[in-house]
C-alpha cells in the first residue's frame, strides 16, 4: 500500500457485519495500480447510518460503498440518486456531490461488465434465472435493463417468482418442477439460490438436459469457488463464471465514479488475481531444471492439499494440439517460448481453463518447464501465479533422472558424455535465473518425494 501522508484521501465501505469484506483488496489494489494516494477501509456502523453518512461527508470522505443491511436505508441519507439505482431500489455506492452524496448502484452494471468480460453480451438473449430472492430480482431487472428478450424465472416457492414477474414485463414465473416447460434454445443461466453455500448442498434441478439449455452460466455465489451448479456446467463443458467477477466489477465501476478514471481489462485482471489469492488460497509454482521432480512432486503436493495440478508443458500440448517436439520442429525454441509465456500469463491471471481439471477452488500447483525462467517477462508472471519454489538438483542427480528420456528436445545428445556436459552447462547458465525468481529454494538431491512435499508444505506460509 502507498504511504499514508497528509494528502491521503479516504474511501470506505459501510456495513454490519463488515470484517469479512474483500472490498479493501479491490480498491487498495486499484489505488496502487493507478498511483492514486487513497486508502480504503471497512467502517462498521451498527445503528445510525444517517449520522455516519453525514459525518463522513463532513469529513471529506471521497467515496463510500454501502453493503448489507443498509443498501435501502441509505437512500434516506443522500441528496440525489441515479436513475438505475432508483429502479433497482438499492444503493451501493456514494459519490460526493454538493451538500451530500449522490447514490448509485454498481452491482448490476458490475454483473453486466463481468459477463461481458467473458465475451458474452446480454442484448437480445434469452435467460433462465433460478431462485427468486433479492439477488434473483436484481438479476431480472438487469436482464431487462440491458436488453434480454425473455426471462424464465424458476423458484421452489412459486409465489415469490410470480411477485417478481408481476413487476417486470419479460419475466415468466415457473416452479422448479416445471423446468421442462422451458422451450429448447440457447440460454444464459443464472444461479441465484443459496444452494452451494453449505457443503453437501445439491442442485436445485438435477437433470443434465436442463443445464444443456445453457451456453453460458453464472453463479452469484463465489465462496466456495465451485458450487454444484458450476461443477455441473464444468462437467458438461458449458462456459461459466462466478460472483467474484461481479464483486470485482461493482468495485471497479465505483472506483471509476470516485476518481473519474478508466480501469482497463489488464488492470481489472490484476485485481481479480489478488481477490482469488485472498479468497481461494495462493497457487504453488514449482521451477527447476528438468528432472528435478517438478511433476511427480507437484502431483503429490496437489493431492495432499486438495489443489489442482497443472503442468505448463502438458498445458501447451493440450492447447496447441501438438507435441513439444513438433512445436520445436515447426517454430523453434522461440516459438515454443512464446506459447509458454501465453500459457503462464493465462494461468497467472485466470487460473485453469481446462474443463477436464475441474477446479477444487483451492488453487493450483503449477509445474513449469525447465527453461521458463530464461525469459525476462516470465519472472513477474511466475510471481503473480503464486509462491515460487525452486527445486534444486545437482548435475549428477539430474543426469541419472533424465538419461533415458528422448521426449526432451533440448537434451538430444550424441553420447552420454555429451549429455552430461550439456546438463552441467545448462545448470550453470540457469542457476542464477532460478534463484532470482524463487521465493523458496528446496534441495532435492538426497531426499525422497515425500520429504520434498513435506518441506514445501512446511514453508508454504513462511
Ligand atoms: P438472496 O437475497 O441472496 O437472493 P434469499 O432471498 O434468501 O437470498 O433467496 C434464497 C433463494 O434460494 C430463494 O429463491 C430460495 O427459494 P424459496 O424462495 O423457495 O425459499 C432458494 N433456495 C434456498 N434453499 C433452497 C433449496 N433447498 N432448494 C431450492 N431452492 C432453494
mmCIF file of C-alpha atoms in Angstrom, residues 40-177:
data_model
loop_
_atom_site.group_PDB
_atom_site.id
_atom_site.type_symbol
_atom_site.label_atom_id
_atom_site.label_comp_id
_atom_site.label_asym_id
_atom_site.label_seq_id
_atom_site.Cartn_x
_atom_site.Cartn_y
_atom_site.Cartn_z
ATOM 1 C CA UNK A 40 -9.991 2.237 1.606
ATOM 2 C CA UNK A 41 -11.177 0.980 4.996
ATOM 3 C CA UNK A 42 -14.088 -1.016 6.446
ATOM 4 C CA UNK A 43 -16.469 1.127 8.518
ATOM 5 C CA UNK A 44 -18.589 -0.796 10.986
ATOM 6 C CA UNK A 45 -21.858 1.077 11.533
ATOM 7 C CA UNK A 46 -24.143 -0.702 13.973
ATOM 8 C CA UNK A 47 -27.027 1.727 14.252
ATOM 9 C CA UNK A 48 -27.251 5.245 12.931
ATOM 10 C CA UNK A 49 -26.406 5.043 9.244
ATOM 11 C CA UNK A 50 -27.754 8.586 8.632
ATOM 12 C CA UNK A 51 -25.396 10.093 11.234
ATOM 13 C CA UNK A 52 -22.489 8.064 9.851
ATOM 14 C CA UNK A 53 -23.074 9.201 6.257
ATOM 15 C CA UNK A 54 -23.452 12.840 7.322
ATOM 16 C CA UNK A 55 -20.289 12.717 9.404
ATOM 17 C CA UNK A 56 -18.260 11.011 6.698
ATOM 18 C CA UNK A 57 -19.368 13.623 4.130
ATOM 19 C CA UNK A 58 -18.423 16.413 6.527
ATOM 20 C CA UNK A 59 -15.041 14.724 6.982
ATOM 21 C CA UNK A 60 -14.376 14.820 3.249
ATOM 22 C CA UNK A 61 -14.524 11.064 2.659
ATOM 23 C CA UNK A 62 -14.390 10.963 -1.128
ATOM 24 C CA UNK A 63 -16.159 7.696 -1.836
ATOM 25 C CA UNK A 64 -18.231 5.091 0.005
ATOM 26 C CA UNK A 65 -19.654 1.673 -0.640
ATOM 27 C CA UNK A 66 -22.738 0.535 1.192
ATOM 28 C CA UNK A 67 -23.417 -3.105 1.889
ATOM 29 C CA UNK A 68 -25.768 -5.324 3.921
ATOM 30 C CA UNK A 69 -28.009 -4.289 5.668
ATOM 31 C CA UNK A 70 -28.011 -0.639 4.555
ATOM 32 C CA UNK A 71 -28.480 -0.632 0.773
ATOM 33 C CA UNK A 72 -32.099 0.521 1.015
ATOM 34 C CA UNK A 73 -31.932 2.543 4.211
ATOM 35 C CA UNK A 74 -29.071 4.715 2.938
ATOM 36 C CA UNK A 75 -31.412 6.125 0.282
ATOM 37 C CA UNK A 76 -32.805 8.401 3.000
ATOM 38 C CA UNK A 77 -29.368 9.946 3.593
ATOM 39 C CA UNK A 78 -28.404 11.029 0.067
ATOM 40 C CA UNK A 79 -29.048 14.254 -1.858
ATOM 41 C CA UNK A 80 -29.514 12.696 -5.291
ATOM 42 C CA UNK A 81 -29.995 9.235 -6.807
ATOM 43 C CA UNK A 82 -29.005 7.774 -10.152
ATOM 44 C CA UNK A 83 -31.956 6.527 -12.259
ATOM 45 C CA UNK A 84 -30.835 2.886 -12.373
ATOM 46 C CA UNK A 85 -30.278 2.762 -8.598
ATOM 47 C CA UNK A 86 -33.790 4.092 -8.159
ATOM 48 C CA UNK A 87 -35.204 1.421 -10.450
ATOM 49 C CA UNK A 88 -33.316 -1.344 -8.653
ATOM 50 C CA UNK A 89 -34.320 0.139 -5.310
ATOM 51 C CA UNK A 90 -30.881 -0.176 -3.729
ATOM 52 C CA UNK A 91 -27.741 1.952 -3.467
ATOM 53 C CA UNK A 92 -24.255 0.513 -3.024
ATOM 54 C CA UNK A 93 -22.055 3.470 -3.983
ATOM 55 C CA UNK A 94 -21.928 7.068 -2.756
ATOM 56 C CA UNK A 95 -20.181 9.799 -4.711
ATOM 57 C CA UNK A 96 -19.667 13.271 -3.173
ATOM 58 C CA UNK A 97 -21.955 15.929 -4.640
ATOM 59 C CA UNK A 98 -22.926 19.454 -3.485
ATOM 60 C CA UNK A 99 -24.212 19.250 0.126
ATOM 61 C CA UNK A 100 -24.087 15.465 0.361
ATOM 62 C CA UNK A 101 -23.613 12.218 -1.518
ATOM 63 C CA UNK A 102 -25.290 11.025 -4.710
ATOM 64 C CA UNK A 103 -26.263 7.335 -4.684
ATOM 65 C CA UNK A 104 -25.536 4.790 -7.425
ATOM 66 C CA UNK A 105 -25.985 1.066 -7.866
ATOM 67 C CA UNK A 106 -22.937 -0.569 -9.426
ATOM 68 C CA UNK A 107 -23.931 -4.174 -8.571
ATOM 69 C CA UNK A 108 -25.959 -4.793 -11.704
ATOM 70 C CA UNK A 109 -23.713 -2.818 -14.099
ATOM 71 C CA UNK A 110 -20.919 -4.790 -12.394
ATOM 72 C CA UNK A 111 -22.565 -8.105 -13.204
ATOM 73 C CA UNK A 112 -23.121 -6.951 -16.783
ATOM 74 C CA UNK A 113 -19.460 -5.977 -17.149
ATOM 75 C CA UNK A 114 -18.389 -9.282 -15.572
ATOM 76 C CA UNK A 115 -20.410 -11.198 -18.165
ATOM 77 C CA UNK A 116 -19.066 -9.016 -20.978
ATOM 78 C CA UNK A 117 -15.521 -9.621 -19.749
ATOM 79 C CA UNK A 118 -16.257 -13.299 -20.509
ATOM 80 C CA UNK A 119 -17.116 -12.261 -24.065
ATOM 81 C CA UNK A 120 -20.892 -12.673 -23.595
ATOM 82 C CA UNK A 121 -23.453 -9.971 -24.401
ATOM 83 C CA UNK A 122 -26.936 -9.683 -22.887
ATOM 84 C CA UNK A 123 -28.839 -7.897 -25.580
ATOM 85 C CA UNK A 124 -31.373 -9.982 -27.471
ATOM 86 C CA UNK A 125 -30.620 -13.059 -25.343
ATOM 87 C CA UNK A 126 -32.973 -15.445 -23.558
ATOM 88 C CA UNK A 127 -32.278 -16.213 -19.937
ATOM 89 C CA UNK A 128 -33.153 -18.662 -17.189
ATOM 90 C CA UNK A 129 -32.918 -17.399 -13.604
ATOM 91 C CA UNK A 130 -33.006 -19.944 -10.755
ATOM 92 C CA UNK A 131 -34.183 -18.551 -7.403
ATOM 93 C CA UNK A 132 -36.478 -15.662 -6.555
ATOM 94 C CA UNK A 133 -34.858 -13.846 -3.638
ATOM 95 C CA UNK A 134 -33.340 -10.370 -3.658
ATOM 96 C CA UNK A 135 -30.406 -11.428 -5.842
ATOM 97 C CA UNK A 136 -32.661 -13.045 -8.463
ATOM 98 C CA UNK A 137 -34.874 -9.973 -8.585
ATOM 99 C CA UNK A 138 -31.864 -7.720 -9.222
ATOM 100 C CA UNK A 139 -30.625 -10.078 -11.959
ATOM 101 C CA UNK A 140 -34.059 -9.943 -13.659
ATOM 102 C CA UNK A 141 -34.030 -6.125 -13.533
ATOM 103 C CA UNK A 142 -30.541 -6.144 -15.019
ATOM 104 C CA UNK A 143 -31.534 -8.537 -17.809
ATOM 105 C CA UNK A 144 -34.493 -6.365 -18.793
ATOM 106 C CA UNK A 145 -32.477 -3.181 -18.467
ATOM 107 C CA UNK A 146 -29.736 -4.444 -20.781
ATOM 108 C CA UNK A 147 -31.991 -5.867 -23.458
ATOM 109 C CA UNK A 148 -32.604 -9.556 -22.723
ATOM 110 C CA UNK A 149 -35.585 -10.816 -24.695
ATOM 111 C CA UNK A 150 -37.217 -13.425 -22.480
ATOM 112 C CA UNK A 151 -36.597 -14.456 -18.875
ATOM 113 C CA UNK A 152 -37.770 -17.725 -17.297
ATOM 114 C CA UNK A 153 -37.736 -17.403 -13.527
ATOM 115 C CA UNK A 154 -37.738 -20.716 -11.658
ATOM 116 C CA UNK A 155 -38.315 -20.939 -7.925
ATOM 117 C CA UNK A 156 -39.255 -23.546 -5.327
ATOM 118 C CA UNK A 157 -41.886 -21.156 -3.944
ATOM 119 C CA UNK A 158 -43.848 -20.017 -6.993
ATOM 120 C CA UNK A 159 -45.446 -17.014 -5.236
ATOM 121 C CA UNK A 160 -42.074 -15.291 -4.931
ATOM 122 C CA UNK A 161 -41.333 -15.793 -8.621
ATOM 123 C CA UNK A 162 -44.806 -14.529 -9.521
ATOM 124 C CA UNK A 163 -44.306 -11.401 -7.422
ATOM 125 C CA UNK A 164 -41.178 -10.539 -9.438
ATOM 126 C CA UNK A 165 -42.892 -11.418 -12.735
ATOM 127 C CA UNK A 166 -45.759 -9.057 -11.917
ATOM 128 C CA UNK A 167 -43.340 -6.124 -11.687
ATOM 129 C CA UNK A 168 -41.305 -6.886 -14.789
ATOM 130 C CA UNK A 169 -42.601 -7.342 -18.337
ATOM 131 C CA UNK A 170 -40.228 -10.006 -19.725
ATOM 132 C CA UNK A 171 -40.292 -12.411 -16.771
ATOM 133 C CA UNK A 172 -42.285 -15.662 -16.779
ATOM 134 C CA UNK A 173 -42.600 -17.395 -13.413
ATOM 135 C CA UNK A 174 -42.361 -21.213 -13.069
ATOM 136 C CA UNK A 175 -41.975 -23.649 -10.185
ATOM 137 C CA UNK A 176 -38.762 -25.671 -10.199
ATOM 138 C CA UNK A 177 -40.537 -28.858 -11.232
#
